[in-house]
Coordinates of C-alpha atoms and ligand atoms in Angstrom, one line a residue:
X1 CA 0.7 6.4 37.5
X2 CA 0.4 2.6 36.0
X3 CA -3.4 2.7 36.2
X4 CA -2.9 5.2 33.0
X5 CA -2.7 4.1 29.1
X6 CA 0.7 4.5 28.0
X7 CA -0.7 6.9 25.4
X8 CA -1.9 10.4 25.5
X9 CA -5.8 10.9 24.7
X10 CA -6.5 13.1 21.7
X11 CA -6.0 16.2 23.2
X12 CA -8.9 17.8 21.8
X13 CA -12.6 17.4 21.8
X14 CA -14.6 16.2 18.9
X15 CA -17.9 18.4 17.9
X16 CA -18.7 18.2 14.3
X17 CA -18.0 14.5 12.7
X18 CA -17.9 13.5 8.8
X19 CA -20.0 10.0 8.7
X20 CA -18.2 7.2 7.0
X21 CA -19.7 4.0 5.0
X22 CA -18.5 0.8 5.4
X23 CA -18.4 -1.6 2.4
X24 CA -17.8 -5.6 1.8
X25 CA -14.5 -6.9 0.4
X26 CA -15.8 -8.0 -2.5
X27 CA -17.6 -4.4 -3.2
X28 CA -14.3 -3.1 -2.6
X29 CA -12.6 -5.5 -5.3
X30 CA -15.3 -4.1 -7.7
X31 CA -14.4 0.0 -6.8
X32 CA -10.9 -1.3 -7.5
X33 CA -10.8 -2.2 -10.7
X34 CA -13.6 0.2 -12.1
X35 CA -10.9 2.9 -10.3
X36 CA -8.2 1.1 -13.1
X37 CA -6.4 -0.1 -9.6
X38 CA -5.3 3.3 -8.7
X39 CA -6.7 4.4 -5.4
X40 CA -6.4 8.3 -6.2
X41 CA -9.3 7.3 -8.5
X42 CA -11.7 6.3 -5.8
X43 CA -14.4 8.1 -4.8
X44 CA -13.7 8.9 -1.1
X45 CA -17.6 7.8 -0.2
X46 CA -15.7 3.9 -0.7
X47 CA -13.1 4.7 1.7
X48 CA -13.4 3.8 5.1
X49 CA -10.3 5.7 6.5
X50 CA -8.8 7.8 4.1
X51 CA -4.5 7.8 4.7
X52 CA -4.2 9.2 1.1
X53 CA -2.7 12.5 2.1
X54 CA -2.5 14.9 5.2
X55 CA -3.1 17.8 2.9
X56 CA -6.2 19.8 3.6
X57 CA -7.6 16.8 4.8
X58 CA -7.4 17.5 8.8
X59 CA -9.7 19.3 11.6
X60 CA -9.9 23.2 11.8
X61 CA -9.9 24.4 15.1
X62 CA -12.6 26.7 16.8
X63 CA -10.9 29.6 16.2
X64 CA -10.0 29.5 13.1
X65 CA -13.4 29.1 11.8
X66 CA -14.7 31.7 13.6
X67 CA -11.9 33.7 11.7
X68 CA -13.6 33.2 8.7
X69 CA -16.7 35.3 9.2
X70 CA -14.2 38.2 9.8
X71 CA -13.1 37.9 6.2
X72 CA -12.9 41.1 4.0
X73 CA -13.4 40.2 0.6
X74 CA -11.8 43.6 -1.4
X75 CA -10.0 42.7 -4.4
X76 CA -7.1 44.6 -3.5
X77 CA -5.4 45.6 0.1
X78 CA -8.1 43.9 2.2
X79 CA -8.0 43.7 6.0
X80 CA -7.5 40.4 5.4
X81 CA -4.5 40.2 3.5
X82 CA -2.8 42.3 6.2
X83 CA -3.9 40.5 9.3
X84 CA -1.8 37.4 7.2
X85 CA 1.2 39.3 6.3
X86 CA 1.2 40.5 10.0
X87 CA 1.2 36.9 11.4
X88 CA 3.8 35.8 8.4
X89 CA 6.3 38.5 9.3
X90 CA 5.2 38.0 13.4
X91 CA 6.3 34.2 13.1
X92 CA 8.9 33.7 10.2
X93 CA 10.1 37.2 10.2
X94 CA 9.6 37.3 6.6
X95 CA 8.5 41.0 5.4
X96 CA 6.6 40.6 2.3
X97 CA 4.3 37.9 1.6
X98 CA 1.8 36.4 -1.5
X99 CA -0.9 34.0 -0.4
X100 CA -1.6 31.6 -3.1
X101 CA -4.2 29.1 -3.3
X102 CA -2.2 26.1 -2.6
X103 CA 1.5 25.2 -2.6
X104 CA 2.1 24.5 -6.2
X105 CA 0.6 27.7 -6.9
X106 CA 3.6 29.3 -5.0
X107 CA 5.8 27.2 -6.7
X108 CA 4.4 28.3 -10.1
X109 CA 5.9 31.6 -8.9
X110 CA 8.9 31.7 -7.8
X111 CA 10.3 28.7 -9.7
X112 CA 10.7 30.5 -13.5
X113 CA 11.1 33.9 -11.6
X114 CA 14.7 32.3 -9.8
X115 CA 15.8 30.6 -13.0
X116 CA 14.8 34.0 -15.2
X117 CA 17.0 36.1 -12.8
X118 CA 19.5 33.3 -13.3
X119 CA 19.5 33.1 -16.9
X120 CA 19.6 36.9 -17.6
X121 CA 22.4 37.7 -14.9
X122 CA 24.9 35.0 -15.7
X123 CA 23.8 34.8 -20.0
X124 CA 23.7 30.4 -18.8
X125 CA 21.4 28.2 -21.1
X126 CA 18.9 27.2 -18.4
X127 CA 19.1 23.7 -20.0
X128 CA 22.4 24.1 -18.3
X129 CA 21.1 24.5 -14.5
X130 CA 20.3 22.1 -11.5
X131 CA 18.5 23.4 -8.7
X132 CA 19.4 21.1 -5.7
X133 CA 17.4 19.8 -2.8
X134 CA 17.3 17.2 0.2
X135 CA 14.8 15.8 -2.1
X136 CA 12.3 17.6 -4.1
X137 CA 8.7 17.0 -3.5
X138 CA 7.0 16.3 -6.6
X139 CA 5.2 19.4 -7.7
X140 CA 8.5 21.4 -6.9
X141 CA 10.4 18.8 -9.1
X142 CA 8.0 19.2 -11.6
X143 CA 7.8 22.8 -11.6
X144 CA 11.5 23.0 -12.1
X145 CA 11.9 20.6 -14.8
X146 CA 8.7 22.5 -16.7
X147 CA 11.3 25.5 -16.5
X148 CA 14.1 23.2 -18.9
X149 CA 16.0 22.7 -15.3
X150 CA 17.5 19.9 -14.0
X151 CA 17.2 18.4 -10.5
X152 CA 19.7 16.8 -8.2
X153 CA 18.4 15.8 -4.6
X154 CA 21.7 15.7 -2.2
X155 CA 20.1 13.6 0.7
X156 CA 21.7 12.3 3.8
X157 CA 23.1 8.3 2.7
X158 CA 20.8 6.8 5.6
X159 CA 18.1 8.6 4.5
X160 CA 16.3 5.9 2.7
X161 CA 17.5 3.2 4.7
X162 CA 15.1 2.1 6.7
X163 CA 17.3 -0.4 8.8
X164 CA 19.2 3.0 10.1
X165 CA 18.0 4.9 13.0
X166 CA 18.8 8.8 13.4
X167 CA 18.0 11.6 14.4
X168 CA 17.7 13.9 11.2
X169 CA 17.2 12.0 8.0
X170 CA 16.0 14.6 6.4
X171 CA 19.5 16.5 6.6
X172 CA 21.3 17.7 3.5
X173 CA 24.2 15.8 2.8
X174 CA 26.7 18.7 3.2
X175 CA 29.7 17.3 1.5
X176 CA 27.8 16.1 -1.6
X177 CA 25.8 19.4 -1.7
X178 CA 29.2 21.3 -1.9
X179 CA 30.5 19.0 -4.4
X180 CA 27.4 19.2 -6.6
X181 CA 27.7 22.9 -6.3
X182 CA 31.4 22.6 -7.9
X183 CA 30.5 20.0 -10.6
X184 CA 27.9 21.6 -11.8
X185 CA 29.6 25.6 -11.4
X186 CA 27.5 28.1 -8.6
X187 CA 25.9 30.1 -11.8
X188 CA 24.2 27.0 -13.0
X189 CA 22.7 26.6 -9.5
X190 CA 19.0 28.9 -9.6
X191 CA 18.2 27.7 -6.1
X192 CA 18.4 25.7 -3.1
X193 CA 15.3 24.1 -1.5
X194 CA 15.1 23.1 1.6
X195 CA 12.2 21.0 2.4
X196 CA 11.4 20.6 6.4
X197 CA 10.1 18.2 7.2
X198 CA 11.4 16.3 4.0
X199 CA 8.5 14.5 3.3
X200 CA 9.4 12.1 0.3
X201 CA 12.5 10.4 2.7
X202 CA 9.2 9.5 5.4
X203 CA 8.3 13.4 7.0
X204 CA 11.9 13.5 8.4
X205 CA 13.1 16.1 10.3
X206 CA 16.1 18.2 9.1
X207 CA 17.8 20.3 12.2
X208 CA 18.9 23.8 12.8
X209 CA 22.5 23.1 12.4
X210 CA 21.9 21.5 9.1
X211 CA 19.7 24.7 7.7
X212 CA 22.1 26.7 9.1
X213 CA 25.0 25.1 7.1
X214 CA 23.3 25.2 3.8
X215 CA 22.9 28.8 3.9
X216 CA 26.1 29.3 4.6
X217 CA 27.3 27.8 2.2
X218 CA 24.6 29.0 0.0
X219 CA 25.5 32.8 0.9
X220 CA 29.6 31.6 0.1
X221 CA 28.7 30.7 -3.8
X222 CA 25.2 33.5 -4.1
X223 CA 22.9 30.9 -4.5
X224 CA 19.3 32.0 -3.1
X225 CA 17.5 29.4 -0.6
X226 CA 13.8 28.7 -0.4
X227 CA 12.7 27.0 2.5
X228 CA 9.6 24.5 1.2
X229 CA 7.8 24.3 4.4
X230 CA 4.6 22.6 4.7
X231 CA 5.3 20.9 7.6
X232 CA 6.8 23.8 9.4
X233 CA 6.0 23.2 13.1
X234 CA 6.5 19.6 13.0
X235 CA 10.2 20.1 12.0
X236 CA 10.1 22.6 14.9
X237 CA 9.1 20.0 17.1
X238 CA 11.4 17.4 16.6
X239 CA 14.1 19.9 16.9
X240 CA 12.9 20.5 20.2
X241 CA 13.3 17.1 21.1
X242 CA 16.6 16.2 19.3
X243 CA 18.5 19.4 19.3
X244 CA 20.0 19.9 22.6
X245 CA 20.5 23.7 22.0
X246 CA 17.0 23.7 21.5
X247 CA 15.4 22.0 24.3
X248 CA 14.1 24.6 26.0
X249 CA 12.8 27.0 22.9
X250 CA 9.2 27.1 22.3
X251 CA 7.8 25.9 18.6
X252 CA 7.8 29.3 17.4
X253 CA 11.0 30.7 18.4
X254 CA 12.5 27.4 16.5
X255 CA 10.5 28.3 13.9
X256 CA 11.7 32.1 13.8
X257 CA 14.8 30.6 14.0
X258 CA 14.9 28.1 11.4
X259 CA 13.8 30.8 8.9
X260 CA 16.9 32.9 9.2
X261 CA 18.7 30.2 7.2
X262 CA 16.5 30.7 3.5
X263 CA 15.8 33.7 1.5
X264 CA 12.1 32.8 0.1
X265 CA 9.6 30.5 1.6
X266 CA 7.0 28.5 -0.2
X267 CA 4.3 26.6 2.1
X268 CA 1.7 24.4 1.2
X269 CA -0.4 25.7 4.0
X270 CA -2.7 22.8 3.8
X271 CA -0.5 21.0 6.5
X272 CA 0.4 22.5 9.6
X273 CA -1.3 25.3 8.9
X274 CA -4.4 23.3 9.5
X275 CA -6.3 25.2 6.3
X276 CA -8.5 22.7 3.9
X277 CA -7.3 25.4 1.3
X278 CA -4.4 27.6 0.6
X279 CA -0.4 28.5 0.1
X280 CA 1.8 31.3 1.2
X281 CA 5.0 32.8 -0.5
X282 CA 6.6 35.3 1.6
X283 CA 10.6 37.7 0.9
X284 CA 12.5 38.0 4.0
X285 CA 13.6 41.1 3.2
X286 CA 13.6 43.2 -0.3
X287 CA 17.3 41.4 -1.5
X288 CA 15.8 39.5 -4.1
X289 CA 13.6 42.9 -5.3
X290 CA 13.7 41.8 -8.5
X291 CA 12.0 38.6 -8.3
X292 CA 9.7 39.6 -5.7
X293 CA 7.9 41.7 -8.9
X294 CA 7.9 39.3 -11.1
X295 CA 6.4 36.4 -8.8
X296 CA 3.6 39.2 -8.6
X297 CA 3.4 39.7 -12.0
X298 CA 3.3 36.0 -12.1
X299 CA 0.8 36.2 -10.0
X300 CA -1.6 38.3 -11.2
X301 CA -1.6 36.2 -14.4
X302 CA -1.8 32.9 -12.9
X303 CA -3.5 33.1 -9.1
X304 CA -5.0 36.5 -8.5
X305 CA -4.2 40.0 -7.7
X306 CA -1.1 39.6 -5.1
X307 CA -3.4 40.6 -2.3
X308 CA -5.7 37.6 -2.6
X309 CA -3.9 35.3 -4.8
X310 CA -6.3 33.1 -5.1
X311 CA -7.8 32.8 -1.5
X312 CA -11.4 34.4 -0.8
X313 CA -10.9 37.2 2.5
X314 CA -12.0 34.6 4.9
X315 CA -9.6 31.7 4.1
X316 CA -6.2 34.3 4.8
X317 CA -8.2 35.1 8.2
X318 CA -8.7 31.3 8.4
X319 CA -5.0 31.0 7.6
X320 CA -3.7 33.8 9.6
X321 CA -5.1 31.8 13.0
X322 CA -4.4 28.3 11.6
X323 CA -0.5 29.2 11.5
X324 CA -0.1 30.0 14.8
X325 CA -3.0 26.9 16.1
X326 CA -0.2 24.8 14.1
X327 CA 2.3 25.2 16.8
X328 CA 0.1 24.0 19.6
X329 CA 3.1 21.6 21.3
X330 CA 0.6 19.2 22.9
X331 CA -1.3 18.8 19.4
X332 CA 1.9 18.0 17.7
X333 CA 3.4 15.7 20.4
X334 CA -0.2 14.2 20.1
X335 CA 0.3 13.9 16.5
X336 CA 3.8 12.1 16.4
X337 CA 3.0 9.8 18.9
X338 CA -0.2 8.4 16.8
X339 CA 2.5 8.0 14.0
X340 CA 5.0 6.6 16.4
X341 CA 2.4 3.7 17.9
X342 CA 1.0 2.9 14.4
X343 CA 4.4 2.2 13.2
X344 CA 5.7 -0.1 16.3
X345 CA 2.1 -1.7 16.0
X346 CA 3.1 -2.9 12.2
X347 CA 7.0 -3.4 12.9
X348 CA 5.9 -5.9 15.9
X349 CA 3.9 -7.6 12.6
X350 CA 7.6 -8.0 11.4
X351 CA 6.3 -5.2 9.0
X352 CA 9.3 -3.1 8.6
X353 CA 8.7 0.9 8.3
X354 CA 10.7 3.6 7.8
X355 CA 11.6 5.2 11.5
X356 CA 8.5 7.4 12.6
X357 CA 8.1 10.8 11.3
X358 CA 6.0 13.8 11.2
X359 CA 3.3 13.0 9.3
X360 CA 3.1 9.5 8.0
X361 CA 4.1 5.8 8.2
X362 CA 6.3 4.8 5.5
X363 CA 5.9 0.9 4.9
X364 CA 8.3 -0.6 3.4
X365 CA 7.4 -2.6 0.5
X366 CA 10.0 -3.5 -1.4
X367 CA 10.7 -5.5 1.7
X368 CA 7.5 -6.6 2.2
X369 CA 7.1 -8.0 -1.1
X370 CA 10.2 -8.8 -2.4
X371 CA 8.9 -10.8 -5.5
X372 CA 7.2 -7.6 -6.9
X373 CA 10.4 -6.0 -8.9
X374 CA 10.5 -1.9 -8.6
X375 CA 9.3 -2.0 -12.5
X376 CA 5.4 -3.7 -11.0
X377 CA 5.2 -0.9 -8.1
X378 CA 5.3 -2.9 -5.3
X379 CA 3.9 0.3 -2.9
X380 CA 1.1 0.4 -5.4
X381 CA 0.6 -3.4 -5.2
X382 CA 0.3 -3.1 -1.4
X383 CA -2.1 0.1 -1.1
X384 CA -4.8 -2.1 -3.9
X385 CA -4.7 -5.2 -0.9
X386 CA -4.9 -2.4 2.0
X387 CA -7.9 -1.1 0.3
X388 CA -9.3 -4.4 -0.3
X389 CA -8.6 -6.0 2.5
X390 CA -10.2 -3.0 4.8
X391 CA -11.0 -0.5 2.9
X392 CA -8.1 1.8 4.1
X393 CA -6.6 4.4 1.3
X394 CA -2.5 4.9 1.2
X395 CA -0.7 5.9 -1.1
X396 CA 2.7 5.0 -3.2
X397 CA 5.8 7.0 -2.7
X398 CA 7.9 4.7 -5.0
X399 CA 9.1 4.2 -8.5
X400 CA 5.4 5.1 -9.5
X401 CA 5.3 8.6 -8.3
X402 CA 9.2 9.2 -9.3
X403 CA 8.5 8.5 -12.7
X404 CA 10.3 8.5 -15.6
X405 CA 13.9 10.5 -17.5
X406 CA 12.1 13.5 -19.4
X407 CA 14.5 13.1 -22.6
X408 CA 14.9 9.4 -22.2
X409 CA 11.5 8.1 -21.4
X410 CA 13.5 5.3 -19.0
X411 CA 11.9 5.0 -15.5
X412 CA 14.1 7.0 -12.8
X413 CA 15.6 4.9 -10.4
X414 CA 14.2 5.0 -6.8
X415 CA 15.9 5.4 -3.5
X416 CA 12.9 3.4 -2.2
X417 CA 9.4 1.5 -2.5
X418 CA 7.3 2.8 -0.1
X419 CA 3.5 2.4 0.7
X420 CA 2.9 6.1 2.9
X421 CA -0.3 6.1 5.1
X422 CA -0.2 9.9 5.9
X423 CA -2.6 11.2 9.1
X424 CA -4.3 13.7 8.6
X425 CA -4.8 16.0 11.6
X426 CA -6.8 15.7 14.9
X427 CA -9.6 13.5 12.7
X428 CA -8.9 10.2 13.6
X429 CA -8.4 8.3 17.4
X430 CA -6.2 5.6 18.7
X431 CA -9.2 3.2 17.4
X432 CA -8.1 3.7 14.0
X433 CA -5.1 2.8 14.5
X434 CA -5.8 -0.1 16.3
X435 CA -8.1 -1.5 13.0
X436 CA -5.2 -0.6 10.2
X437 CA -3.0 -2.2 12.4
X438 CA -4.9 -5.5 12.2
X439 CA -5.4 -5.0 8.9
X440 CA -1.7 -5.4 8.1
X441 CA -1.7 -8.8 9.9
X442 CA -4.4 -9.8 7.2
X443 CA -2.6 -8.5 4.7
X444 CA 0.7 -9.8 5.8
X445 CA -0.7 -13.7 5.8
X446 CA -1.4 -12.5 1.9
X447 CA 1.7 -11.0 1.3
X448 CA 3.3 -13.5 -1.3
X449 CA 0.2 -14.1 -3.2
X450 CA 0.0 -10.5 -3.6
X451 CA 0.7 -9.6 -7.6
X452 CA 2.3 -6.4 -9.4
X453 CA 0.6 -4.3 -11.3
X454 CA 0.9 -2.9 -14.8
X455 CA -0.1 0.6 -16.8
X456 CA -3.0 0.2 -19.1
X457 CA -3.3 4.0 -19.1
X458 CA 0.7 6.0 -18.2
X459 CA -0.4 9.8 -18.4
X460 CA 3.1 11.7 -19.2
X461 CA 3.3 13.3 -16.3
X462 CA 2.3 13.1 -12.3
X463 CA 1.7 10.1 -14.0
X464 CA 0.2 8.1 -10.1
X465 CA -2.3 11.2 -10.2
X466 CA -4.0 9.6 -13.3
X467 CA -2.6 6.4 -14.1
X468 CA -4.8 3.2 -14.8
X469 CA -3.1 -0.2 -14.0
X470 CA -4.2 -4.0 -13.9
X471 CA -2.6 -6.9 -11.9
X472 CA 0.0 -7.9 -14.2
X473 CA 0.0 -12.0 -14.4
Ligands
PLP501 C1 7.0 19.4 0.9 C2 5.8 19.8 0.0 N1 6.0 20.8 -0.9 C3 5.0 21.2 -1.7 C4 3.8 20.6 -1.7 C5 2.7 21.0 -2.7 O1 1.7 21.7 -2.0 P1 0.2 21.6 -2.5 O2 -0.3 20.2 -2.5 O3 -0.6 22.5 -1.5 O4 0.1 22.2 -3.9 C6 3.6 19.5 -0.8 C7 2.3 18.8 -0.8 O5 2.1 17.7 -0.3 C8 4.6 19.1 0.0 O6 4.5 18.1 0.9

């Protein structure tokens, strides 16, 4: 059929739309430096399309706000709390769960209660431990090191080169994993976590085999696994179309699969569960007892009574729908295919991107602007031109957000300097692509008059939340 696009329409249709304002250049260059040069610190009203993040910031479905009015708003044992238990055990298999309000609030769970249970089995200074991940997303990192423990991230070698093409960057690198292990003895190890898609190597998928491995291996030295699985059903779905075994399984029986291999799950549930607002820790089964009590201890101190944690009645009904909406396969082939035609649109700019992934594009910048050193943020540098050339909103995933050595103060090396335009879901059409897309060759044609930036303002920590910069001449 040649007279067709060779792109699939939105597979949806659009009923309730969120106006948007657009503003000159040189109002933009004014929002930027009132905003300090930090694009987190403009008011979205100045943003024409908003790439900033794909958290909370996508379409709800029909369903699942019509879920909502159903909500039973008890303090304790509502409805509503079961009807999201029941879909968490009916899809992951997973028999207890506690909603929290967002990811981080899971994390603030379960994160002290594994290195606790650590501390008081093996008698270990936890100054001594180093939970390991294919790469830590930053609130997870930052939970753990809040708890005096270390972090090592044991990611596959190509997984920040974005000159290599393959099929699961987002793997663990299993030898290094089991060395690290070794090095650093099993009962200094609190936890695994194994983040699907990994988001900070470009939403990269990481495969059943892989998962499958770690626990394994996991189970070998009694090291509990969490799964850290925001972006659930996309990892699903690029199983589906790279894992041969797995051709033929729908999203949620990969899913149901996929969670055999962890012992704890912690979603952000703002992803692909399609909610604006909310998280979900859930036990597979009553093995880790003892921290299953204190996360709802935890709980009850820092989110809510466990049977709300944080969430009115109607948003675990909203949730309870959007998790099972979130496997739709014709949304999420929908959804990677926008990602995979805005990134051949910039890399036929001779832009060069990390490969496609679930949820964003990943520029990369240090190869864009290669006269911005890692110490001027040259992601940042290149999200203040996006913005002021068009208005468009990124964000860094660079040596900005990683930060610096807790003890030392020295900024942590980075694998890579990335500028990540993350989509959120079903909210905007091939149009939008087609407009960033030109954009780039704009900003492109500006690309070695483009300057780095430096802090007037460095907050300790999450310091690109916060941070105020100026172009650093
Ligand atoms: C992999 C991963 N884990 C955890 C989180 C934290 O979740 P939240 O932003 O809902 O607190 C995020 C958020 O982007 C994430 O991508």
């Amino acid at each position: 059929m040649d007279y067709l696009p060779n792109y699939l329409p939105e597979p949806y249709r659009i009923r309730v739309v969120e106006p948007v304002k657009r503003t000159t250049e040189q109002e933009r260059e004014k929002y930027l430096l009132e905003a300090g040069y930090n694009p987190f610190l403009l008011d979205s009203d100045k943003v024409y399309i908003d790439l900033l993040t794909d958290s909370g910031t996508g379409s709800v479905t029909q369903a699942m706000q019509s879920a909502m009015l159903r909500g039973d708003e008890a303090y304790s044992g509502s409805r509503s709390y079961h009807e999201l238990s029941r879909a968490v055990k009916d899809i992951f298999g997973y028999q207890f769960t506690i909603p929290t309000h967002q990811g981080r609030g899971a994390e603030q769970l379960y994160v002290p209660a594994l290195i606790n249970k650590r501390e008081r089995e093996s008698g270990l200074d936890r100054d001594k431990m180093t939970a390991i991940s294919n790469y830590f997303f930053d609130t997870t990192q930052g939970h753990t090191q809040h708890n005096r423990c270390r972090v090592l991230n044991v990611s596959t070698p190509e997984a920040f080169n974005t000159e290599v093409v393959s099929d699961f960057k987002g793997n663990f690198d299993l030898e290094a994993l089991a060395l690290a292990i070794e090095e650093v003895g099993p009962s200094n190890v609190p936890y695994i976590v194994s983040t699907i898609t990994c988001n900070s190597a470009g939403g990269q998928p990481v495969s059943i085999a892989n998962l499958r491995s770690v626990y394994e291996l996991a189970q070998y030295y009694g090291i509990p696994v969490v799964m850290d699985c925001a972006r659930f059903a996309e990892n699903a779905y690029f199983v589906k179309q790279r894992e041969k075994e797995f051709a033929n399984w729908s999203i949620q029986e990969i899913t149901s699969e996929a969670f055999k291999y962890a012992d704890i799950f912690s979603m952000s549930a703002k992803k692909d569960a399609l909610v604006p607002i909310g998280g979900l820790l859930a036990f597979k089964d009553d093995s880790l007892l003892d921290v299953q009590l204190e996360c709802k201890t935890l709980c009850v101190l820092l989110e809510g009574f466990p049977t709300y944690g944080g969430l009115e009645g109607g948003a675990m009904e909203r949730l309870a729908v959007g998790l099972y909406e979130g496997m739709n396969e014709d949304w999420l082939a929908s959804r990677v295919q926008q990602i995979e035609y805005l990134v051949s649109g910039l890399e036929a700019l001779g832009i060069r991107c990390q490969q496609a992934g679930g949820h964003a594009a990943f520029i990369d910048a240090g190869a864009l602007l290669p006269h911005i050193p890692s110490w001027q943020f040259p992601g940042h540098a290149l999200s203040c031109e996006l913005y002021k050339v068009a208005g468009i909103r990124g964000a860094e995933i660079g040596s900005l957000l990683q930060g610096c050595d807790m003890e030392t103060g020295e900024q942590l090396p980075c694998p890579a300097e990335f500028l990540r335009l993350a989509i959120p879901r079903a909210t905007y059409t091939q149009a939008h692509f087609d407009f960033i897309i030109a954009a780039f060759a704009e900003v492109k044609k500006r690309a070695s008059s483009i300057v780095g930036l430096k802090f007037t303002y460095e907050p300790k920590v999450l310091r690109h939340f916060n941070a105020k910069l100026e172009p650093a001449l």
